[in-house]
Short mmCIF file of C-alpha atoms in Angstrom, two decimals:
data_model
loop_
_atom_site.label_atom_id
_atom_site.label_comp_id
_atom_site.label_asym_id
_atom_site.label_seq_id
_atom_site.Cartn_x
_atom_site.Cartn_y
_atom_site.Cartn_z
CA MET V 1 -5.33 -15.82 3.67
CA VAL V 2 -4.40 -13.06 1.24
CA HIS V 3 -5.99 -14.12 -1.98
CA HIS V 4 -5.06 -11.40 -4.37
CA PRO V 5 -2.70 -8.61 -4.64
CA ILE V 6 -4.60 -6.06 -6.87
CA SER V 7 -3.07 -3.20 -8.91
CA ALA V 8 -5.45 -0.53 -10.31
CA CYS V 9 -3.67 1.02 -13.24
CA LYS V 10 -4.31 3.73 -15.67
CA ARG V 11 -1.80 2.39 -18.08
CA ILE V 12 1.24 0.23 -17.98
CA PRO V 13 3.99 1.13 -16.95
CA ASN V 14 2.53 4.03 -14.93
CA LEU V 15 1.05 2.08 -11.92
CA ALA V 16 -1.39 4.30 -10.08
CA GLN V 17 -1.91 2.36 -7.00
CA ILE V 18 -1.30 -1.21 -5.68
CA TYR V 19 -3.69 -2.74 -3.24
CA LEU V 20 -3.17 -5.90 -1.22
CA VAL V 21 -6.53 -7.38 -0.21
CA GLY V 22 -6.76 -10.30 2.41
CA PHE V 23 -7.51 -11.32 5.98
CA TYR V 24 -3.97 -11.00 7.75
CA GLU V 25 -3.76 -8.66 10.73
CA GLU V 26 -2.49 -5.18 9.32
CA ARG V 27 0.46 -5.25 11.74
CA GLU V 28 1.72 -8.36 9.96
CA PHE V 29 1.65 -6.65 6.75
CA ALA V 30 2.78 -3.25 7.70
CA LEU V 31 6.56 -3.85 7.12
CA TYR V 32 6.12 -5.52 3.89
CA VAL V 33 3.70 -2.95 2.55
CA SER V 34 6.10 -0.24 3.68
CA ALA V 35 9.11 -1.93 1.86
CA ILE V 36 7.13 -2.54 -1.36
CA SER V 37 6.05 1.24 -1.33
CA ASN V 38 9.41 2.51 -0.76
CA GLU V 39 11.03 0.32 -3.37
CA LEU V 40 8.61 0.63 -6.28
CA ARG V 41 7.90 4.28 -5.45
CA VAL V 42 4.23 3.73 -5.93
CA PRO V 43 1.57 3.86 -3.10
CA VAL V 44 0.63 0.46 -1.63
CA ARG V 45 -2.19 -0.17 0.78
CA TYR V 46 -3.41 -3.22 2.70
CA LEU V 47 -7.24 -3.66 2.49
CA ARG V 48 -8.35 -5.93 5.32
CA GLU V 49 -11.60 -7.77 4.50
CA ASP V 50 -14.13 -8.01 7.51
CA LYS V 51 -15.13 -11.41 6.28
CA PRO V 52 -14.45 -13.67 3.22
CA HIS V 53 -15.92 -12.35 0.08
CA GLY V 54 -14.39 -14.47 -2.45
CA SER V 55 -11.84 -13.50 -4.97
CA ALA V 56 -14.31 -11.46 -7.14
CA GLY V 57 -16.37 -10.36 -4.10
CA GLY V 58 -13.24 -8.91 -2.39
CA LEU V 59 -12.55 -6.97 -5.50
CA TYR V 60 -16.19 -5.70 -5.58
CA ASN V 61 -16.11 -4.89 -1.80
CA PHE V 62 -13.41 -2.31 -2.24
CA ARG V 63 -14.66 -0.94 -5.76
CA ASP V 64 -15.20 2.66 -4.38
CA LEU V 65 -11.67 2.84 -3.20
CA ILE V 66 -10.15 1.13 -6.36
CA MET V 67 -12.30 3.46 -8.76
CA GLU V 68 -11.11 6.67 -6.89
CA ASP V 69 -8.50 7.37 -9.54
CA ASN V 70 -10.74 6.42 -12.33
CA PRO V 71 -8.61 3.76 -13.74
CA ALA V 72 -9.16 2.74 -17.27
CA HIS V 73 -7.90 -0.79 -16.50
CA ILE V 74 -7.52 -2.92 -13.34
CA PHE V 75 -4.91 -5.67 -12.94
CA LEU V 76 -5.62 -8.53 -10.67
CA LEU V 77 -2.76 -10.95 -9.64
CA ASN V 78 -3.61 -13.95 -7.31
CA CYS V 79 -1.08 -14.08 -4.45
CA ASP V 80 -0.12 -17.71 -5.03
CA VAL V 81 1.12 -17.07 -8.53
CA CYS V 82 4.79 -16.32 -9.35
CA CYS V 83 5.88 -15.61 -12.90
CA SER V 84 7.33 -12.92 -15.32
CA PHE V 85 4.11 -11.35 -16.16
CA PRO V 86 4.03 -9.84 -19.71
CA LEU V 87 1.60 -7.14 -18.54
CA PRO V 88 2.22 -4.34 -21.14
CA GLU V 89 1.59 -6.93 -24.03
CA MET V 90 -1.24 -8.35 -22.37
CA LEU V 91 -2.76 -4.82 -21.91
CA GLU V 92 -2.18 -4.08 -25.68
CA ALA V 93 -3.85 -7.14 -26.66
CA HIS V 94 -6.72 -6.64 -24.19
CA LYS V 95 -7.41 -3.13 -25.90
CA ARG V 96 -7.38 -4.79 -29.35
CA TYR V 97 -9.99 -7.45 -28.14
CA GLY V 98 -12.58 -4.99 -26.80
CA GLY V 99 -13.87 -7.16 -24.14
CA ILE V 100 -14.23 -6.53 -20.30
CA GLY V 101 -11.45 -8.84 -19.32
CA THR V 102 -8.43 -10.79 -20.39
CA LEU V 103 -6.78 -13.60 -18.52
CA LEU V 104 -3.30 -15.06 -18.84
CA VAL V 105 -3.01 -18.47 -19.71
CA ILE V 106 -0.26 -20.98 -20.53
CA LYS V 107 -0.03 -24.44 -22.18
CA VAL V 108 0.93 -27.49 -20.05
CA SER V 109 0.74 -31.09 -20.83
CA VAL V 110 -2.82 -32.56 -20.88
CA GLU V 111 -2.18 -34.56 -17.74
CA SER V 112 -1.16 -31.46 -15.95
CA ALA V 113 -3.90 -29.28 -17.21
CA SER V 114 -6.39 -31.62 -15.49
CA GLN V 115 -5.20 -30.50 -12.03
CA PHE V 116 -5.96 -26.74 -12.75
CA GLY V 117 -8.83 -24.69 -13.80
CA GLU V 118 -9.12 -25.62 -17.65
CA LEU V 119 -10.24 -23.47 -20.52
CA VAL V 120 -10.93 -23.62 -24.14
CA ALA V 121 -10.37 -20.39 -26.34
CA ASP V 122 -10.83 -19.67 -29.92
CA PRO V 123 -7.39 -20.20 -31.60
CA VAL V 124 -8.02 -17.20 -33.87
CA THR V 125 -9.88 -14.58 -32.07
CA LYS V 126 -8.53 -15.66 -28.51
CA GLU V 127 -12.19 -15.51 -27.16
CA LEU V 128 -12.70 -17.52 -24.06
CA LEU V 129 -15.34 -20.03 -25.06
CA HIS V 130 -15.52 -22.42 -21.90
CA TYR V 131 -14.02 -22.42 -18.36
CA THR V 132 -14.25 -25.14 -15.84
CA GLU V 133 -12.61 -25.93 -12.49
CA LYS V 134 -12.94 -29.57 -13.20
CA PRO V 135 -12.53 -31.38 -16.52
CA GLU V 136 -15.71 -32.40 -18.13
CA THR V 137 -15.97 -34.06 -21.72
CA PHE V 138 -13.06 -32.44 -23.08
CA VAL V 139 -9.40 -32.03 -22.07
CA SER V 140 -7.65 -28.78 -22.62
CA ASP V 141 -3.82 -28.00 -22.45
CA LEU V 142 -4.58 -24.32 -21.48
CA ILE V 143 -4.67 -23.31 -17.88
CA ASN V 144 -5.48 -20.12 -16.01
CA CYS V 145 -2.50 -18.31 -14.53
CA GLY V 146 -4.53 -16.12 -12.12
CA VAL V 147 -3.32 -12.92 -13.77
CA TYR V 148 -6.12 -10.82 -15.27
CA VAL V 149 -6.72 -7.35 -16.76
CA PHE V 150 -10.36 -5.83 -16.61
CA THR V 151 -12.05 -2.76 -17.53
CA PRO V 152 -14.27 -1.30 -14.78
CA GLU V 153 -17.17 -3.12 -16.28
CA ILE V 154 -15.97 -6.06 -14.12
CA PHE V 155 -17.82 -4.44 -11.32
CA THR V 156 -21.18 -4.53 -13.12
CA ALA V 157 -20.35 -8.19 -13.98
CA ILE V 158 -19.82 -9.08 -10.33
CA GLN V 159 -22.72 -7.14 -9.20
CA GLY V 160 -24.99 -9.02 -11.61
CA VAL V 161 -23.57 -12.31 -10.41
CA SER V 162 -24.10 -11.41 -6.69
CA SER V 163 -27.77 -10.49 -7.45
CA GLN V 164 -28.38 -13.90 -9.10
CA LEU V 165 -27.00 -15.63 -5.95
CA LYS V 166 -29.24 -13.57 -3.74
CA ASP V 167 -32.25 -14.57 -5.91
CA ARG V 168 -31.52 -18.13 -5.70
CA ALA V 169 -30.96 -18.00 -1.99
CA ASN V 170 -34.43 -16.51 -1.84
CA LEU V 171 -35.97 -19.09 -3.89
CA ARG V 172 -34.33 -21.85 -1.53
CA ARG V 173 -35.84 -20.01 1.42
CA VAL V 174 -39.35 -20.40 0.05
CA SER V 175 -38.92 -24.11 -0.88
CA SER V 176 -36.82 -25.10 2.19
CA PHE V 177 -35.56 -23.18 5.21
CA GLU V 178 -32.97 -25.90 5.99
CA ALA V 179 -31.74 -25.83 2.34
CA LEU V 180 -31.14 -21.99 2.60
CA GLN V 181 -29.22 -22.46 5.89
CA SER V 182 -26.99 -24.93 4.34
CA ALA V 183 -26.26 -22.77 1.21
CA THR V 184 -25.81 -19.68 3.30
CA ARG V 185 -23.23 -21.46 5.52
CA SER V 186 -21.33 -22.57 2.53
CA PHE V 187 -21.41 -19.57 0.16
CA PRO V 188 -22.97 -16.20 1.41
CA SER V 189 -24.74 -14.16 -1.23
CA ASP V 190 -21.92 -11.70 -1.39
CA PHE V 191 -19.34 -14.38 -1.64
CA VAL V 192 -18.39 -14.41 -5.48
CA ARG V 193 -15.58 -16.43 -6.90
CA LEU V 194 -13.78 -14.92 -9.76
CA ASP V 195 -13.33 -18.23 -11.78
CA GLN V 196 -16.38 -20.28 -11.17
CA ASP V 197 -18.79 -17.39 -10.74
CA ILE V 198 -17.41 -14.79 -13.34
CA LEU V 199 -15.39 -16.59 -15.99
CA SER V 200 -17.89 -19.35 -16.66
CA PRO V 201 -21.14 -17.40 -17.18
CA LEU V 202 -19.25 -14.78 -19.38
CA ALA V 203 -17.44 -17.41 -21.47
CA GLY V 204 -18.54 -17.47 -25.11
CA LYS V 205 -20.25 -14.12 -24.91
CA LYS V 206 -17.46 -12.04 -26.53
CA GLN V 207 -16.52 -10.38 -23.14
CA LEU V 208 -13.49 -12.41 -22.12
CA TYR V 209 -10.31 -13.12 -23.94
CA THR V 210 -7.07 -15.05 -23.35
CA TYR V 211 -3.41 -13.98 -23.72
CA GLU V 212 -0.89 -16.85 -23.81
CA THR V 213 2.38 -16.59 -22.15
CA ARG V 214 5.38 -18.93 -22.27
CA ASP V 215 7.10 -17.42 -19.22
CA PHE V 216 7.88 -19.28 -16.13
CA TRP V 217 4.77 -20.00 -13.98
CA GLU V 218 4.62 -21.56 -10.65
CA GLN V 219 2.36 -21.50 -7.47
CA ILE V 220 3.86 -20.22 -4.24
CA LYS V 221 1.94 -19.90 -1.08
CA THR V 222 4.06 -17.19 0.69
CA PRO V 223 1.84 -13.99 0.83
CA GLY V 224 3.19 -11.22 -1.19
CA MET V 225 6.07 -13.09 -2.71
CA SER V 226 4.58 -13.02 -6.10
CA LEU V 227 5.23 -9.27 -6.58
CA LYS V 228 8.93 -9.83 -5.85
CA CYS V 229 9.17 -12.86 -8.14
CA SER V 230 7.57 -11.11 -11.03
CA ALA V 231 9.23 -9.23 -13.75
CA LEU V 232 6.71 -6.55 -12.87
CA TYR V 233 8.59 -5.70 -9.87
CA LEU V 234 11.89 -5.15 -11.64
CA ALA V 235 10.43 -3.61 -14.99
CA GLN V 236 8.92 -0.90 -12.65
CA PHE V 237 12.19 0.20 -11.60
CA ARG V 238 12.89 1.10 -15.35
CA PHE V 239 10.34 3.88 -15.02
CA THR V 240 10.28 4.92 -11.32
CA SER V 241 14.01 4.59 -10.55
CA PRO V 242 16.14 3.44 -13.41
CA HIS V 243 19.34 4.13 -11.64
CA LEU V 244 18.50 1.08 -9.17
CA LEU V 245 18.79 -1.26 -12.01
CA ALA V 246 22.30 -2.67 -12.17
CA SER V 247 24.63 -2.58 -15.10
CA GLY V 248 28.06 -4.11 -15.66
CA ASP V 249 30.55 -5.41 -18.16
CA GLY V 250 32.46 -8.09 -16.24
CA SER V 251 35.60 -6.09 -15.76
CA LYS V 252 35.32 -3.73 -12.98
CA SER V 253 31.69 -4.87 -12.10
CA ALA V 254 29.87 -8.20 -12.67
CA THR V 255 28.37 -9.01 -15.99
CA ILE V 256 24.58 -8.03 -15.99
CA VAL V 257 21.92 -9.29 -18.44
CA GLY V 258 18.42 -8.06 -18.53
CA ASP V 259 16.57 -6.58 -15.52
CA VAL V 260 18.64 -7.11 -12.30
CA TYR V 261 18.11 -5.34 -9.00
CA ILE V 262 21.03 -5.20 -6.57
CA HIS V 263 20.81 -3.51 -3.02
CA ARG V 264 23.42 -1.02 -2.50
CA SER V 265 24.82 -2.84 0.49
CA ALA V 266 25.27 -6.23 -1.56
CA LYS V 267 28.80 -7.28 -2.54
CA ILE V 268 29.17 -8.83 -5.87
CA HIS V 269 32.39 -10.03 -7.34
CA PRO V 270 33.22 -8.71 -10.78
CA THR V 271 33.49 -12.09 -12.29
CA ALA V 272 29.90 -13.11 -11.53
CA LYS V 273 27.32 -13.20 -14.15
CA ILE V 274 23.81 -11.91 -12.94
CA GLY V 275 20.42 -11.89 -14.93
CA PRO V 276 17.99 -11.82 -16.34
CA ASN V 277 15.30 -11.34 -13.69
CA VAL V 278 17.28 -11.38 -10.67
CA SER V 279 16.76 -9.39 -7.40
CA ILE V 280 19.52 -9.38 -4.80
CA SER V 281 18.74 -7.97 -1.35
CA ALA V 282 20.67 -6.19 1.50
CA ASN V 283 24.07 -7.46 2.72
CA ALA V 284 24.13 -10.47 0.20
CA ARG V 285 27.62 -11.69 -0.99
CA ILE V 286 27.99 -13.12 -4.47
CA GLY V 287 31.38 -14.80 -5.02
CA PRO V 288 33.71 -15.14 -8.14
CA GLY V 289 32.24 -17.10 -10.86
CA ALA V 290 28.79 -17.11 -9.53
CA ARG V 291 25.89 -17.39 -12.10
CA LEU V 292 22.35 -16.23 -11.10
CA ILE V 293 19.24 -16.53 -13.40
CA SER V 294 15.57 -15.86 -12.57
CA CYS V 295 16.03 -15.89 -8.76
CA ILE V 296 15.52 -13.84 -5.65
CA ILE V 297 18.31 -13.57 -3.21
CA LEU V 298 17.11 -12.49 0.15
CA ASP V 299 19.17 -10.51 3.14
CA ASP V 300 22.49 -11.85 4.16
CA VAL V 301 22.74 -14.68 1.63
CA GLU V 302 26.30 -15.79 0.65
CA VAL V 303 26.66 -17.52 -2.85
CA MET V 304 30.37 -18.70 -2.83
CA GLU V 305 32.88 -19.23 -5.78
CA ASN V 306 31.13 -20.72 -8.81
CA GLY V 307 27.79 -21.15 -7.11
CA VAL V 308 24.85 -21.44 -9.36
CA VAL V 309 21.03 -20.24 -8.65
CA ILE V 310 18.53 -20.75 -11.15
CA ASN V 311 14.72 -20.41 -10.72
CA ALA V 312 15.00 -20.43 -7.03
CA ILE V 313 14.42 -18.18 -3.92
CA VAL V 314 17.04 -18.27 -1.40
CA GLY V 315 16.02 -17.28 2.09
CA TRP V 316 17.50 -14.94 4.61
CA LYS V 317 21.00 -15.83 5.88
CA SER V 318 21.41 -18.80 3.79
CA SER V 319 24.76 -19.96 2.32
CA ILE V 320 25.47 -21.72 -0.88
CA GLY V 321 28.96 -23.36 -0.98
CA LYS V 322 31.68 -23.47 -3.71
CA TRP V 323 30.67 -25.15 -6.98
CA SER V 324 27.08 -25.82 -5.54
CA ARG V 325 23.99 -25.63 -7.51
CA VAL V 326 20.37 -24.66 -6.43
CA GLN V 327 17.93 -24.73 -9.38
CA ALA V 328 14.73 -25.86 -10.67
CA GLU V 329 13.59 -26.62 -14.11
CA GLY V 330 11.10 -23.76 -14.59
CA ALA V 331 8.97 -26.30 -16.22
CA TYR V 332 5.20 -25.79 -15.77
CA ASN V 333 4.41 -29.47 -15.44
CA ALA V 334 7.19 -30.24 -13.04
CA LYS V 335 6.17 -31.37 -9.49
CA LEU V 336 8.39 -28.73 -8.05
CA GLY V 337 9.17 -26.02 -10.79
CA ILE V 338 10.91 -23.61 -8.40
CA THR V 339 13.48 -24.30 -5.58
CA ILE V 340 12.87 -22.53 -2.28
CA LEU V 341 15.52 -22.46 0.54
CA GLY V 342 14.20 -21.38 3.90
CA GLU V 343 16.06 -19.18 6.43
CA ALA V 344 19.56 -19.82 7.33
CA VAL V 345 19.95 -23.02 5.23
CA THR V 346 23.50 -24.06 4.39
CA VAL V 347 24.15 -25.79 1.09
CA GLU V 348 27.83 -27.15 1.53
CA ASP V 349 30.53 -27.31 -1.20
CA GLU V 350 29.58 -29.16 -4.44
CA VAL V 351 26.04 -30.01 -3.41
CA VAL V 352 23.36 -29.92 -6.00
CA VAL V 353 19.62 -29.09 -4.94
CA VAL V 354 17.14 -29.48 -7.69
CA ASN V 355 13.29 -28.95 -7.62
CA SER V 356 13.30 -28.78 -3.87
CA ILE V 357 11.77 -26.94 -0.92
CA VAL V 358 13.94 -26.86 2.12
CA LEU V 359 12.64 -25.44 5.45
CA PRO V 360 14.66 -23.21 7.73
CA HIS V 361 17.97 -24.02 9.54
CA LYS V 362 18.85 -27.13 7.67
CA THR V 363 22.38 -28.05 6.37
CA LEU V 364 22.59 -30.09 3.12
CA ASN V 365 25.69 -32.03 2.71
CA VAL V 366 24.42 -34.47 -0.06
CA SER V 367 22.72 -33.53 -3.30
CA VAL V 368 18.89 -33.83 -3.23
CA GLN V 369 16.27 -33.78 -6.19
CA GLU V 370 12.55 -33.34 -5.93
CA GLU V 371 12.62 -33.28 -2.15
CA ILE V 372 10.58 -31.56 0.41
CA ILE V 373 12.89 -31.42 3.44
CA LEU V 374 11.10 -30.57 6.69
#
């Protein structure tokens, strides 16, 4: 499982290096890494762990490589997170706070908050006061988005926690060999989890702070998809390849709002309205009157006349019929906040698909809502 793409940055927007860390075989990631490197025009490397180290342990395991360029700040993005990351603003706040780390948080309903890692932060100073994976005696409406910015001091903190875990393991060995065996099987001494092992001990010590976002937030279990889903991906084009971002006025070319990337081979009708935060891949065809907002359109997709796609990922070679709508609420506490269509899915004319996941090679001829179609 790839548990965190990591980007080591000297400053935003000038990304120095992006690292993907995880357990996939390298050949499975070669094409993806190459594509991201070419599109963002920044180096991307895949670092394969020899064994599970945990989210913080994996970061520490590659500390020498990450620190080669002497970055002032290190961004860490968990791979199952998809949102429009406000990284420049987050970095500025992080510098003002003066701590070793800042985590992106979002407010959700109290009922939804209990399903995630909850935290309490000082409303004025933004200091992280308490973090827990499971609710205790209080209920917070703030949850952790899985996006962080750290100074290199994070490595010292991880090393300290790792040493404490080793000390505890040694104590167990003295008291009970069996207890040590059990503990070692569950969590080796170099297995350090970012949330439970790092955030919790440092909370309330003026070292960790929070930055709140109102942007769309969703968990997606597709490796690497978070990078293409984020505004970071599109915003980087502004500085590396601004000519790749689309523009248009609705007369000779489509109306473009905000950051939009359109592959040069895609065909977009002049009456379409695209953006903000839209990425359109190779050979896609967007018909007259189509409306696209906060979505990813992958290769060979066709969105026909007056089709609407909002808060969705549309898979390869899929087709959305005339006057059809594929969307999600973009709500943080919705059961399915983003709609995902698999490869070669056909949505027929005038069909509405809301808050759903549709696996590949399906044809939808009736409207569906909050469905997972296998």
